[in-house]
Amino acid sequence: MALRSKKVYNRLNRARLDSAALSIHWPAMAQLYREVRSSHEAWMKGGTPAKLATASQAFTDFLSEIFLVPLKTLSLVDKARPHGRDEKGRVRGELYGSCANYGNIRVYLRTAARGQPTAFKTFFNTLVHEWVHHYDFEALGDTVHCSGFYDRVNAIYKRCIESKDESCRNERS
Ligand SMILES: [Zn+2]
């Protein structure tokens, strides 16, 4: 990890996603989230990843729009996660996805060890995680895995995952 100034680190650690924006846009976001989930389910049952890619791109585009950062191209890679192995042959250092400041977001769709489809929660967490790196680059000027970063991920991830199927409920104003 590159050395960053304390000032930059503190800014990255303090920043939060605007929860009012999340609440206002929740009904539309929940709909897009459900499409990601159902297209992942279809892919797990033997479909191609094309629909999952479309739904995931729509979801991250929506996040970019509501949080006022440029749209970012997403690539879903239908391959096993790049990884290393330790001296006993165990998988180490898996790469779930990546986000280049001047490039695409990439998310790997298959497990490192056996190349099996990645479970939904892992896939969706990686998707949100990489988008938050994009948000950080654009809105905050840099990105690092600090607790503020994980708070930003969880503000989106948990809200979606915990919504279950009651995601059409009305938010109180
Ligand atoms: Zn990361």
CSV table of N, CA and C and ligand atoms in Angstrom, one decimal:
chain,number,residue,atom,x,y,z
A,1,MET,N,0.8,-1.2,0.0
A,1,MET,CA,0.0,0.0,0.0
A,1,MET,C,0.9,1.2,0.0
A,2,ALA,N,0.5,2.1,-0.9
A,2,ALA,CA,1.3,3.4,-1.0
A,2,ALA,C,1.2,4.2,0.3
A,3,LEU,N,2.2,4.9,0.7
A,3,LEU,CA,2.2,5.7,1.8
A,3,LEU,C,1.3,6.9,1.5
A,4,ARG,N,0.3,7.2,2.4
A,4,ARG,CA,-0.5,8.4,2.2
A,4,ARG,C,-0.4,9.3,3.3
A,5,SER,N,-0.7,10.6,3.1
A,5,SER,CA,-0.5,11.6,4.1
A,5,SER,C,-1.7,11.3,5.2
A,6,LYS,N,-1.4,11.7,6.4
A,6,LYS,CA,-2.4,11.6,7.4
A,6,LYS,C,-3.7,12.4,7.1
A,7,LYS,N,-3.5,13.5,6.5
A,7,LYS,CA,-4.6,14.3,6.1
A,7,LYS,C,-5.6,13.6,5.1
A,8,VAL,N,-4.9,13.0,4.1
A,8,VAL,CA,-5.7,12.2,3.1
A,8,VAL,C,-6.4,11.0,3.8
A,9,TYR,N,-5.6,10.3,4.6
A,9,TYR,CA,-6.2,9.2,5.3
A,9,TYR,C,-7.4,9.6,6.2
A,10,ASN,N,-7.2,10.6,6.9
A,10,ASN,CA,-8.3,11.1,7.8
A,10,ASN,C,-9.6,11.4,7.0
A,11,ARG,N,-9.4,12.0,5.8
A,11,ARG,CA,-10.5,12.4,5.0
A,11,ARG,C,-11.2,11.1,4.5
A,12,LEU,N,-10.4,10.1,4.0
A,12,LEU,CA,-11.0,8.9,3.5
A,12,LEU,C,-11.7,8.1,4.6
A,13,ASN,N,-11.2,8.2,5.8
A,13,ASN,CA,-11.7,7.5,7.0
A,13,ASN,C,-13.0,8.2,7.5
A,14,ARG,N,-13.1,9.5,7.4
A,14,ARG,CA,-14.3,10.2,7.9
A,14,ARG,C,-15.4,10.2,7.0
A,15,ALA,N,-15.2,10.1,5.7
A,15,ALA,CA,-16.2,10.3,4.7
A,15,ALA,C,-17.3,9.3,4.8
A,16,ARG,N,-18.6,9.7,4.7
A,16,ARG,CA,-19.7,8.8,4.7
A,16,ARG,C,-20.5,9.0,3.4
A,17,LEU,N,-21.2,8.0,2.9
A,17,LEU,CA,-22.1,8.2,1.9
A,17,LEU,C,-23.4,8.9,2.4
A,18,ASP,N,-23.9,9.8,1.7
A,18,ASP,CA,-25.1,10.5,2.1
A,18,ASP,C,-26.3,9.6,2.3
A,19,SER,N,-26.7,9.4,3.6
A,19,SER,CA,-27.7,8.4,3.9
A,19,SER,C,-29.1,8.9,3.4
A,20,ALA,N,-29.2,10.3,3.3
A,20,ALA,CA,-30.5,10.8,2.8
A,20,ALA,C,-30.6,10.4,1.4
A,21,ALA,N,-29.6,10.5,0.6
A,21,ALA,CA,-29.6,10.1,-0.8
A,21,ALA,C,-30.0,8.6,-0.9
A,22,LEU,N,-29.4,7.8,-0.1
A,22,LEU,CA,-29.8,6.4,-0.1
A,22,LEU,C,-31.2,6.2,0.2
A,23,SER,N,-31.8,6.9,1.2
A,23,SER,CA,-33.2,6.7,1.5
A,23,SER,C,-34.1,7.2,0.4
A,24,ILE,N,-33.8,8.4,-0.2
A,24,ILE,CA,-34.6,9.0,-1.2
A,24,ILE,C,-34.7,8.0,-2.4
A,25,HIS,N,-33.6,7.5,-2.8
A,25,HIS,CA,-33.5,6.7,-4.0
A,25,HIS,C,-33.7,5.2,-3.7
A,26,TRP,N,-34.0,4.8,-2.5
A,26,TRP,CA,-34.1,3.4,-2.1
A,26,TRP,C,-35.1,2.6,-3.0
A,27,PRO,N,-36.3,3.1,-3.3
A,27,PRO,CA,-37.2,2.2,-4.1
A,27,PRO,C,-36.6,1.8,-5.4
A,28,ALA,N,-36.0,2.8,-6.1
A,28,ALA,CA,-35.4,2.5,-7.4
A,28,ALA,C,-34.2,1.6,-7.3
A,29,MET,N,-33.4,1.8,-6.2
A,29,MET,CA,-32.2,1.1,-6.0
A,29,MET,C,-32.6,-0.4,-5.6
A,30,ALA,N,-33.6,-0.5,-4.8
A,30,ALA,CA,-34.1,-1.9,-4.4
A,30,ALA,C,-34.5,-2.7,-5.7
A,31,GLN,N,-35.2,-2.0,-6.6
A,31,GLN,CA,-35.6,-2.7,-7.8
A,31,GLN,C,-34.3,-3.2,-8.6
A,32,LEU,N,-33.3,-2.3,-8.7
A,32,LEU,CA,-32.1,-2.7,-9.5
A,32,LEU,C,-31.4,-3.8,-8.8
A,33,TYR,N,-31.4,-3.7,-7.4
A,33,TYR,CA,-30.7,-4.7,-6.6
A,33,TYR,C,-31.4,-6.1,-6.9
A,34,ARG,N,-32.7,-6.1,-6.9
A,34,ARG,CA,-33.4,-7.4,-7.1
A,34,ARG,C,-33.1,-7.9,-8.5
A,35,GLU,N,-32.9,-7.1,-9.4
A,35,GLU,CA,-32.6,-7.6,-10.8
A,35,GLU,C,-31.2,-8.2,-10.8
A,36,VAL,N,-30.2,-7.6,-10.0
A,36,VAL,CA,-28.9,-8.2,-9.9
A,36,VAL,C,-29.0,-9.6,-9.3
A,37,ARG,N,-29.8,-9.7,-8.2
A,37,ARG,CA,-30.0,-10.9,-7.5
A,37,ARG,C,-30.6,-12.0,-8.3
A,38,SER,N,-31.7,-11.6,-9.1
A,38,SER,CA,-32.4,-12.6,-9.9
A,38,SER,C,-31.5,-13.1,-11.1
A,39,SER,N,-30.8,-12.1,-11.6
A,39,SER,CA,-29.9,-12.5,-12.8
A,39,SER,C,-28.8,-13.4,-12.3
A,40,HIS,N,-28.3,-13.1,-11.1
A,40,HIS,CA,-27.3,-14.0,-10.5
A,40,HIS,C,-27.8,-15.4,-10.3
A,41,GLU,N,-29.0,-15.5,-9.9
A,41,GLU,CA,-29.7,-16.8,-9.7
A,41,GLU,C,-29.8,-17.5,-11.0
A,42,ALA,N,-30.2,-16.8,-12.0
A,42,ALA,CA,-30.4,-17.4,-13.3
A,42,ALA,C,-29.0,-17.9,-13.9
A,43,TRP,N,-28.0,-17.1,-13.6
A,43,TRP,CA,-26.6,-17.5,-14.1
A,43,TRP,C,-26.2,-18.8,-13.3
A,44,MET,N,-26.5,-18.8,-12.0
A,44,MET,CA,-26.1,-20.0,-11.2
A,44,MET,C,-26.8,-21.3,-11.8
A,45,LYS,N,-28.0,-21.1,-12.3
A,45,LYS,CA,-28.7,-22.2,-12.9
A,45,LYS,C,-28.3,-22.6,-14.3
A,46,GLY,N,-27.2,-22.0,-14.7
A,46,GLY,CA,-26.7,-22.4,-16.0
A,46,GLY,C,-26.8,-21.3,-17.1
A,47,GLY,N,-27.3,-20.2,-16.8
A,47,GLY,CA,-27.4,-19.1,-17.8
A,47,GLY,C,-26.1,-18.5,-18.1
A,48,THR,N,-26.0,-17.6,-19.1
A,48,THR,CA,-24.8,-16.9,-19.4
A,48,THR,C,-24.7,-15.7,-18.5
A,49,PRO,N,-23.5,-15.2,-18.3
A,49,PRO,CA,-23.4,-14.0,-17.4
A,49,PRO,C,-23.8,-12.7,-18.0
A,50,ALA,N,-24.3,-12.7,-19.2
A,50,ALA,CA,-24.6,-11.5,-19.9
A,50,ALA,C,-25.7,-10.7,-19.2
A,51,LYS,N,-26.7,-11.3,-18.7
A,51,LYS,CA,-27.8,-10.6,-18.0
A,51,LYS,C,-27.3,-10.1,-16.7
A,52,LEU,N,-26.5,-10.9,-16.0
A,52,LEU,CA,-25.9,-10.5,-14.8
A,52,LEU,C,-25.1,-9.2,-15.0
A,53,ALA,N,-24.3,-9.2,-16.1
A,53,ALA,CA,-23.5,-8.1,-16.4
A,53,ALA,C,-24.3,-6.8,-16.6
A,54,THR,N,-25.4,-7.0,-17.3
A,54,THR,CA,-26.3,-5.8,-17.6
A,54,THR,C,-26.9,-5.3,-16.4
A,55,ALA,N,-27.4,-6.2,-15.5
A,55,ALA,CA,-28.1,-5.8,-14.3
A,55,ALA,C,-27.1,-5.1,-13.3
A,56,SER,N,-25.9,-5.7,-13.3
A,56,SER,CA,-24.8,-5.2,-12.4
A,56,SER,C,-24.4,-3.8,-12.8
A,57,GLN,N,-24.2,-3.6,-14.1
A,57,GLN,CA,-23.8,-2.3,-14.7
A,57,GLN,C,-24.9,-1.3,-14.4
A,58,ALA,N,-26.2,-1.7,-14.5
A,58,ALA,CA,-27.3,-0.7,-14.2
A,58,ALA,C,-27.3,-0.3,-12.8
A,59,PHE,N,-27.0,-1.3,-11.9
A,59,PHE,CA,-26.9,-1.0,-10.5
A,59,PHE,C,-25.8,-0.1,-10.1
A,60,THR,N,-24.6,-0.3,-10.6
A,60,THR,CA,-23.5,0.6,-10.3
A,60,THR,C,-23.6,1.9,-11.0
A,61,ASP,N,-24.3,2.0,-12.2
A,61,ASP,CA,-24.5,3.3,-12.8
A,61,ASP,C,-25.5,4.1,-12.0
A,62,PHE,N,-26.5,3.4,-11.4
A,62,PHE,CA,-27.4,4.1,-10.5
A,62,PHE,C,-26.7,4.7,-9.3
A,63,LEU,N,-25.8,3.9,-8.7
A,63,LEU,CA,-25.0,4.4,-7.6
A,63,LEU,C,-24.2,5.6,-8.0
A,64,SER,N,-23.6,5.6,-9.2
A,64,SER,CA,-22.7,6.7,-9.6
A,64,SER,C,-23.6,7.9,-9.8
A,65,GLU,N,-24.8,7.7,-10.3
A,65,GLU,CA,-25.7,8.9,-10.6
A,65,GLU,C,-26.1,9.5,-9.3
A,66,ILE,N,-26.5,8.7,-8.3
A,66,ILE,CA,-27.1,9.3,-7.1
A,66,ILE,C,-25.9,9.9,-6.2
A,67,PHE,N,-24.7,9.4,-6.3
A,67,PHE,CA,-23.6,9.9,-5.6
A,67,PHE,C,-22.7,10.8,-6.4
A,68,LEU,N,-23.2,11.2,-7.6
A,68,LEU,CA,-22.6,12.3,-8.4
A,68,LEU,C,-21.1,12.0,-8.7
A,69,VAL,N,-20.8,10.8,-9.2
A,69,VAL,CA,-19.5,10.5,-9.8
A,69,VAL,C,-19.7,10.0,-11.2
A,70,PRO,N,-18.7,10.0,-12.0
A,70,PRO,CA,-18.9,9.6,-13.4
A,70,PRO,C,-19.2,8.1,-13.5
A,71,LEU,N,-20.0,7.7,-14.5
A,71,LEU,CA,-20.3,6.3,-14.7
A,71,LEU,C,-19.0,5.5,-14.9
A,72,LYS,N,-19.0,4.2,-14.5
A,72,LYS,CA,-17.7,3.4,-14.6
A,72,LYS,C,-18.1,2.1,-15.3
A,73,THR,N,-17.3,1.7,-16.3
A,73,THR,CA,-17.6,0.5,-17.0
A,73,THR,C,-17.2,-0.7,-16.1
A,74,LEU,N,-18.1,-1.7,-16.1
A,74,LEU,CA,-17.9,-2.9,-15.3
A,74,LEU,C,-17.7,-4.1,-16.2
A,75,SER,N,-16.7,-4.9,-15.8
A,75,SER,CA,-16.4,-6.1,-16.6
A,75,SER,C,-16.6,-7.3,-15.6
A,76,LEU,N,-17.5,-8.2,-15.9
A,76,LEU,CA,-17.6,-9.4,-15.1
A,76,LEU,C,-16.7,-10.5,-15.8
A,77,VAL,N,-15.8,-11.1,-15.1
A,77,VAL,CA,-14.9,-12.0,-15.7
A,77,VAL,C,-15.3,-13.4,-15.3
A,78,ASP,N,-15.7,-14.2,-16.3
A,78,ASP,CA,-16.2,-15.5,-16.1
A,78,ASP,C,-15.0,-16.5,-16.0
A,79,LYS,N,-14.2,-16.3,-15.0
A,79,LYS,CA,-13.0,-17.1,-14.8
A,79,LYS,C,-12.8,-17.2,-13.3
A,80,ALA,N,-11.9,-18.2,-12.9
A,80,ALA,CA,-11.6,-18.3,-11.5
A,80,ALA,C,-10.8,-17.1,-11.0
A,81,ARG,N,-11.0,-16.7,-9.7
A,81,ARG,CA,-10.2,-15.6,-9.2
A,81,ARG,C,-8.7,-15.8,-9.3
A,82,PRO,N,-8.0,-14.9,-9.8
A,82,PRO,CA,-6.5,-15.0,-9.7
A,82,PRO,C,-6.1,-15.2,-8.3
A,83,HIS,N,-5.1,-16.1,-8.0
A,83,HIS,CA,-4.7,-16.4,-6.7
A,83,HIS,C,-3.3,-17.1,-6.6
A,84,GLY,N,-2.8,-17.1,-5.5
A,84,GLY,CA,-1.5,-17.8,-5.3
A,84,GLY,C,-1.8,-19.1,-4.4
A,85,ARG,N,-0.7,-19.8,-4.1
A,85,ARG,CA,-0.8,-21.0,-3.2
A,85,ARG,C,0.3,-20.9,-2.2
A,86,ASP,N,0.0,-21.4,-1.0
A,86,ASP,CA,1.1,-21.5,0.0
A,86,ASP,C,1.9,-22.8,-0.2
A,87,GLU,N,2.8,-23.0,0.7
A,87,GLU,CA,3.7,-24.2,0.5
A,87,GLU,C,2.9,-25.5,0.6
A,88,LYS,N,1.7,-25.5,1.2
A,88,LYS,CA,0.9,-26.7,1.3
A,88,LYS,C,-0.1,-26.8,0.2
A,89,GLY,N,0.0,-25.9,-0.7
A,89,GLY,CA,-1.0,-25.9,-1.8
A,89,GLY,C,-2.3,-25.3,-1.6
A,90,ARG,N,-2.4,-24.6,-0.4
A,90,ARG,CA,-3.7,-23.9,-0.1
A,90,ARG,C,-3.8,-22.6,-0.9
A,91,VAL,N,-5.0,-22.3,-1.2
A,91,VAL,CA,-5.3,-21.0,-2.0
A,91,VAL,C,-5.0,-19.8,-1.0
A,92,ARG,N,-4.2,-18.9,-1.5
A,92,ARG,CA,-3.9,-17.7,-0.8
A,92,ARG,C,-3.9,-16.5,-1.7
A,93,GLY,N,-4.3,-15.3,-1.1
A,93,GLY,CA,-4.2,-14.1,-1.9
A,93,GLY,C,-5.1,-14.0,-3.1
A,94,GLU,N,-6.4,-14.4,-2.9
A,94,GLU,CA,-7.4,-14.3,-4.0
A,94,GLU,C,-7.7,-12.9,-4.3
A,95,LEU,N,-7.8,-12.7,-5.6
A,95,LEU,CA,-8.3,-11.4,-6.1
A,95,LEU,C,-9.7,-11.5,-6.5
A,96,TYR,N,-10.6,-10.9,-5.7
A,96,TYR,CA,-12.1,-10.9,-6.0
A,96,TYR,C,-12.5,-10.0,-7.1
A,97,GLY,N,-11.8,-8.9,-7.1
A,97,GLY,CA,-12.1,-7.9,-8.2
A,97,GLY,C,-11.1,-6.8,-8.1
A,98,SER,N,-11.3,-5.8,-9.0
A,98,SER,CA,-10.4,-4.7,-8.9
A,98,SER,C,-11.1,-3.4,-9.5
A,99,CYS,N,-10.5,-2.3,-9.2
A,99,CYS,CA,-11.0,-1.0,-9.7
A,99,CYS,C,-9.9,-0.1,-10.0
A,100,ALA,N,-9.6,0.1,-11.3
A,100,ALA,CA,-8.5,0.9,-11.7
A,100,ALA,C,-9.0,2.4,-11.8
A,101,ASN,N,-8.2,3.3,-11.3
A,101,ASN,CA,-8.6,4.7,-11.3
A,101,ASN,C,-8.9,5.1,-12.8
A,102,TYR,N,-8.1,4.7,-13.7
A,102,TYR,CA,-8.3,5.0,-15.1
A,102,TYR,C,-8.6,3.7,-15.9
A,103,GLY,N,-9.6,3.0,-15.6
A,103,GLY,CA,-9.9,1.8,-16.2
A,103,GLY,C,-11.3,1.2,-15.7
A,104,ASN,N,-11.5,-0.1,-15.9
A,104,ASN,CA,-12.8,-0.6,-15.6
A,104,ASN,C,-12.8,-1.2,-14.2
A,105,ILE,N,-14.0,-1.4,-13.7
A,105,ILE,CA,-14.1,-2.3,-12.5
A,105,ILE,C,-14.2,-3.7,-13.0
A,106,ARG,N,-13.5,-4.6,-12.4
A,106,ARG,CA,-13.5,-6.0,-12.8
A,106,ARG,C,-14.0,-6.9,-11.6
A,107,VAL,N,-14.9,-7.8,-11.8
A,107,VAL,CA,-15.3,-8.7,-10.8
A,107,VAL,C,-15.2,-10.1,-11.3
A,108,TYR,N,-14.5,-11.0,-10.6
A,108,TYR,CA,-14.3,-12.4,-11.0
A,108,TYR,C,-15.5,-13.2,-10.6
A,109,LEU,N,-16.0,-14.0,-11.4
A,109,LEU,CA,-17.3,-14.8,-11.2
A,109,LEU,C,-17.1,-16.2,-10.6
A,110,ARG,N,-15.8,-16.6,-10.5
A,110,ARG,CA,-15.7,-18.0,-10.1
A,110,ARG,C,-14.6,-18.2,-9.0
A,111,THR,N,-14.9,-19.2,-8.1
A,111,THR,CA,-14.0,-19.4,-7.0
A,111,THR,C,-12.6,-19.8,-7.4
A,112,ALA,N,-11.6,-19.4,-6.6
A,112,ALA,CA,-10.2,-19.7,-7.0
A,112,ALA,C,-9.9,-21.2,-7.1
A,113,ALA,N,-10.3,-21.9,-6.1
A,113,ALA,CA,-9.8,-23.3,-6.0
A,113,ALA,C,-10.4,-24.2,-7.1
A,114,ARG,N,-11.8,-24.1,-7.2
A,114,ARG,CA,-12.4,-25.1,-8.1
A,114,ARG,C,-13.2,-24.4,-9.3
A,115,GLY,N,-13.1,-23.1,-9.4
A,115,GLY,CA,-13.7,-22.4,-10.5
A,115,GLY,C,-15.2,-22.5,-10.5
A,116,GLN,N,-15.8,-22.6,-9.3
A,116,GLN,CA,-17.3,-22.7,-9.2
A,116,GLN,C,-17.9,-21.3,-9.1
A,117,PRO,N,-19.1,-21.2,-9.5
A,117,PRO,CA,-19.8,-19.9,-9.5
A,117,PRO,C,-19.7,-19.3,-8.0
A,118,THR,N,-19.4,-18.0,-8.0
A,118,THR,CA,-19.3,-17.3,-6.7
A,118,THR,C,-20.7,-17.1,-6.2
A,119,ALA,N,-20.9,-17.4,-4.9
A,119,ALA,CA,-22.2,-17.2,-4.2
A,119,ALA,C,-22.6,-15.8,-4.3
A,120,PHE,N,-23.9,-15.5,-4.2
A,120,PHE,CA,-24.4,-14.2,-4.4
A,120,PHE,C,-23.9,-13.2,-3.5
A,121,LYS,N,-23.8,-13.4,-2.2
A,121,LYS,CA,-23.4,-12.4,-1.2
A,121,LYS,C,-21.9,-12.0,-1.5
A,122,THR,N,-21.1,-13.0,-1.8
A,122,THR,CA,-19.7,-12.7,-2.1
A,122,THR,C,-19.6,-11.8,-3.4
A,123,PHE,N,-20.3,-12.3,-4.4
A,123,PHE,CA,-20.3,-11.5,-5.6
A,123,PHE,C,-20.8,-10.1,-5.4
A,124,PHE,N,-21.9,-9.9,-4.7
A,124,PHE,CA,-22.5,-8.6,-4.6
A,124,PHE,C,-21.6,-7.7,-3.7
A,125,ASN,N,-21.0,-8.3,-2.6
A,125,ASN,CA,-20.1,-7.5,-1.8
A,125,ASN,C,-18.9,-7.0,-2.6
A,126,THR,N,-18.4,-7.9,-3.5
A,126,THR,CA,-17.3,-7.5,-4.3
A,126,THR,C,-17.7,-6.3,-5.2
A,127,LEU,N,-18.9,-6.5,-5.8
A,127,LEU,CA,-19.4,-5.4,-6.7
A,127,LEU,C,-19.4,-4.1,-6.0
A,128,VAL,N,-20.0,-4.1,-4.8
A,128,VAL,CA,-20.2,-2.8,-4.1
A,128,VAL,C,-18.8,-2.3,-3.7
A,129,HIS,N,-18.0,-3.2,-3.2
A,129,HIS,CA,-16.6,-2.9,-2.7
A,129,HIS,C,-15.8,-2.2,-3.8
A,130,GLU,N,-15.9,-2.7,-5.0
A,130,GLU,CA,-15.1,-2.1,-6.1
A,130,GLU,C,-15.7,-0.8,-6.6
A,131,TRP,N,-17.0,-0.7,-6.5
A,131,TRP,CA,-17.7,0.6,-6.8
A,131,TRP,C,-17.2,1.7,-5.8
A,132,VAL,N,-17.1,1.3,-4.5
A,132,VAL,CA,-16.7,2.3,-3.5
A,132,VAL,C,-15.3,2.7,-3.8
A,133,HIS,N,-14.4,1.9,-4.3
A,133,HIS,CA,-13.1,2.3,-4.7
A,133,HIS,C,-13.2,3.4,-5.7
A,134,HIS,N,-14.1,3.2,-6.7
A,134,HIS,CA,-14.4,4.2,-7.8
A,134,HIS,C,-14.9,5.5,-7.2
A,135,TYR,N,-15.8,5.4,-6.3
A,135,TYR,CA,-16.4,6.6,-5.6
A,135,TYR,C,-15.3,7.3,-4.9
A,136,ASP,N,-14.4,6.6,-4.2
A,136,ASP,CA,-13.3,7.2,-3.4
A,136,ASP,C,-12.4,8.0,-4.4
A,137,PHE,N,-12.0,7.3,-5.4
A,137,PHE,CA,-11.1,8.0,-6.4
A,137,PHE,C,-11.7,9.3,-6.9
A,138,GLU,N,-13.0,9.2,-7.3
A,138,GLU,CA,-13.6,10.4,-7.9
A,138,GLU,C,-14.0,11.4,-6.9
A,139,ALA,N,-14.6,11.0,-5.8
A,139,ALA,CA,-15.1,12.0,-4.9
A,139,ALA,C,-14.1,12.5,-3.8
A,140,LEU,N,-13.2,11.6,-3.5
A,140,LEU,CA,-12.3,11.9,-2.4
A,140,LEU,C,-10.8,11.9,-2.8
A,141,GLY,N,-10.5,11.6,-4.0
A,141,GLY,CA,-9.2,11.7,-4.6
A,141,GLY,C,-8.2,10.6,-4.4
A,142,ASP,N,-8.6,9.6,-3.5
A,142,ASP,CA,-7.8,8.4,-3.3
A,142,ASP,C,-8.6,7.4,-2.6
A,143,THR,N,-8.1,6.2,-2.5
A,143,THR,CA,-8.9,5.1,-1.8
A,143,THR,C,-7.9,4.2,-1.0
A,144,VAL,N,-8.4,3.8,0.1
A,144,VAL,CA,-7.6,2.9,1.0
A,144,VAL,C,-8.6,2.1,1.8
A,145,HIS,N,-8.3,0.9,2.2
A,145,HIS,CA,-9.2,0.0,3.1
A,145,HIS,C,-9.1,0.5,4.5
A,146,CYS,N,-9.8,1.6,4.8
A,146,CYS,CA,-9.9,2.1,6.2
A,146,CYS,C,-11.3,1.8,6.7
A,147,SER,N,-11.6,2.0,8.0
A,147,SER,CA,-12.9,1.7,8.4
A,147,SER,C,-14.0,2.5,7.8
A,148,GLY,N,-13.6,3.7,7.4
A,148,GLY,CA,-14.6,4.6,6.7
A,148,GLY,C,-15.0,3.9,5.3
A,149,PHE,N,-14.0,3.3,4.7
A,149,PHE,CA,-14.2,2.6,3.4
A,149,PHE,C,-15.3,1.5,3.6
A,150,TYR,N,-15.0,0.7,4.7
A,150,TYR,CA,-16.0,-0.4,4.9
A,150,TYR,C,-17.4,0.1,5.3
A,151,ASP,N,-17.4,1.2,6.0
A,151,ASP,CA,-18.7,1.8,6.3
A,151,ASP,C,-19.5,2.2,5.1
A,152,ARG,N,-18.7,2.8,4.1
A,152,ARG,CA,-19.4,3.1,2.8
A,152,ARG,C,-19.9,1.9,2.1
A,153,VAL,N,-19.1,0.8,2.1
A,153,VAL,CA,-19.5,-0.4,1.5
A,153,VAL,C,-20.8,-0.9,2.2
A,154,ASN,N,-20.7,-1.0,3.5
A,154,ASN,CA,-21.8,-1.6,4.2
A,154,ASN,C,-23.1,-0.7,4.1
A,155,ALA,N,-23.0,0.6,4.0
A,155,ALA,CA,-24.2,1.4,3.9
A,155,ALA,C,-25.0,1.0,2.7
A,156,ILE,N,-24.3,0.5,1.6
A,156,ILE,CA,-25.1,0.0,0.4
A,156,ILE,C,-25.3,-1.5,0.6
A,157,TYR,N,-24.3,-2.2,0.9
A,157,TYR,CA,-24.4,-3.7,0.9
A,157,TYR,C,-25.4,-4.2,1.9
A,158,LYS,N,-25.3,-3.7,3.1
A,158,LYS,CA,-26.2,-4.3,4.1
A,158,LYS,C,-27.6,-3.8,3.9
A,159,ARG,N,-27.8,-2.6,3.4
A,159,ARG,CA,-29.2,-2.1,3.1
A,159,ARG,C,-29.8,-3.1,2.1
A,160,CYS,N,-29.1,-3.4,1.1
A,160,CYS,CA,-29.6,-4.3,0.0
A,160,CYS,C,-29.8,-5.7,0.5
A,161,ILE,N,-28.8,-6.3,1.1
A,161,ILE,CA,-28.9,-7.7,1.6
A,161,ILE,C,-29.9,-7.9,2.6
A,162,GLU,N,-30.1,-6.9,3.5
A,162,GLU,CA,-31.0,-7.1,4.6
A,162,GLU,C,-32.4,-6.7,4.2
A,163,SER,N,-32.6,-6.2,3.0
A,163,SER,CA,-33.9,-5.8,2.5
A,163,SER,C,-34.8,-7.0,2.2
A,164,LYS,N,-34.2,-8.2,2.0
A,164,LYS,CA,-35.0,-9.4,1.7
A,164,LYS,C,-35.9,-9.1,0.6
A,165,ASP,N,-37.2,-9.6,0.7
A,165,ASP,CA,-38.1,-9.3,-0.4
A,165,ASP,C,-39.2,-8.3,0.0
A,166,GLU,N,-38.9,-7.6,1.0
A,166,GLU,CA,-39.8,-6.5,1.4
A,166,GLU,C,-39.3,-5.2,0.9
A,167,SER,N,-38.5,-5.2,-0.1
A,167,SER,CA,-37.9,-4.0,-0.6
A,167,SER,C,-38.8,-2.9,-1.2
A,168,CYS,N,-40.1,-3.2,-1.3
A,168,CYS,CA,-41.0,-2.2,-1.8
A,168,CYS,C,-41.6,-1.4,-0.7
A,169,ARG,N,-41.2,-1.7,0.5
A,169,ARG,CA,-41.9,-1.0,1.6
A,169,ARG,C,-41.6,0.5,1.5
A,170,ASN,N,-42.5,1.3,2.0
A,170,ASN,CA,-42.3,2.8,1.9
A,170,ASN,C,-41.3,3.2,3.0
A,171,GLU,N,-40.5,4.1,2.6
A,171,GLU,CA,-39.6,4.8,3.6
A,171,GLU,C,-40.4,5.9,4.3
A,172,ARG,N,-40.2,6.1,5.6
A,172,ARG,CA,-40.8,7.2,6.2
A,172,ARG,C,-40.1,8.5,5.8
A,173,SER,N,-40.8,9.6,5.8
A,173,SER,CA,-40.1,10.8,5.4
A,173,SER,C,-39.9,11.6,6.7
B,1,ZN,ZN,-10.5,-3.2,-2.1
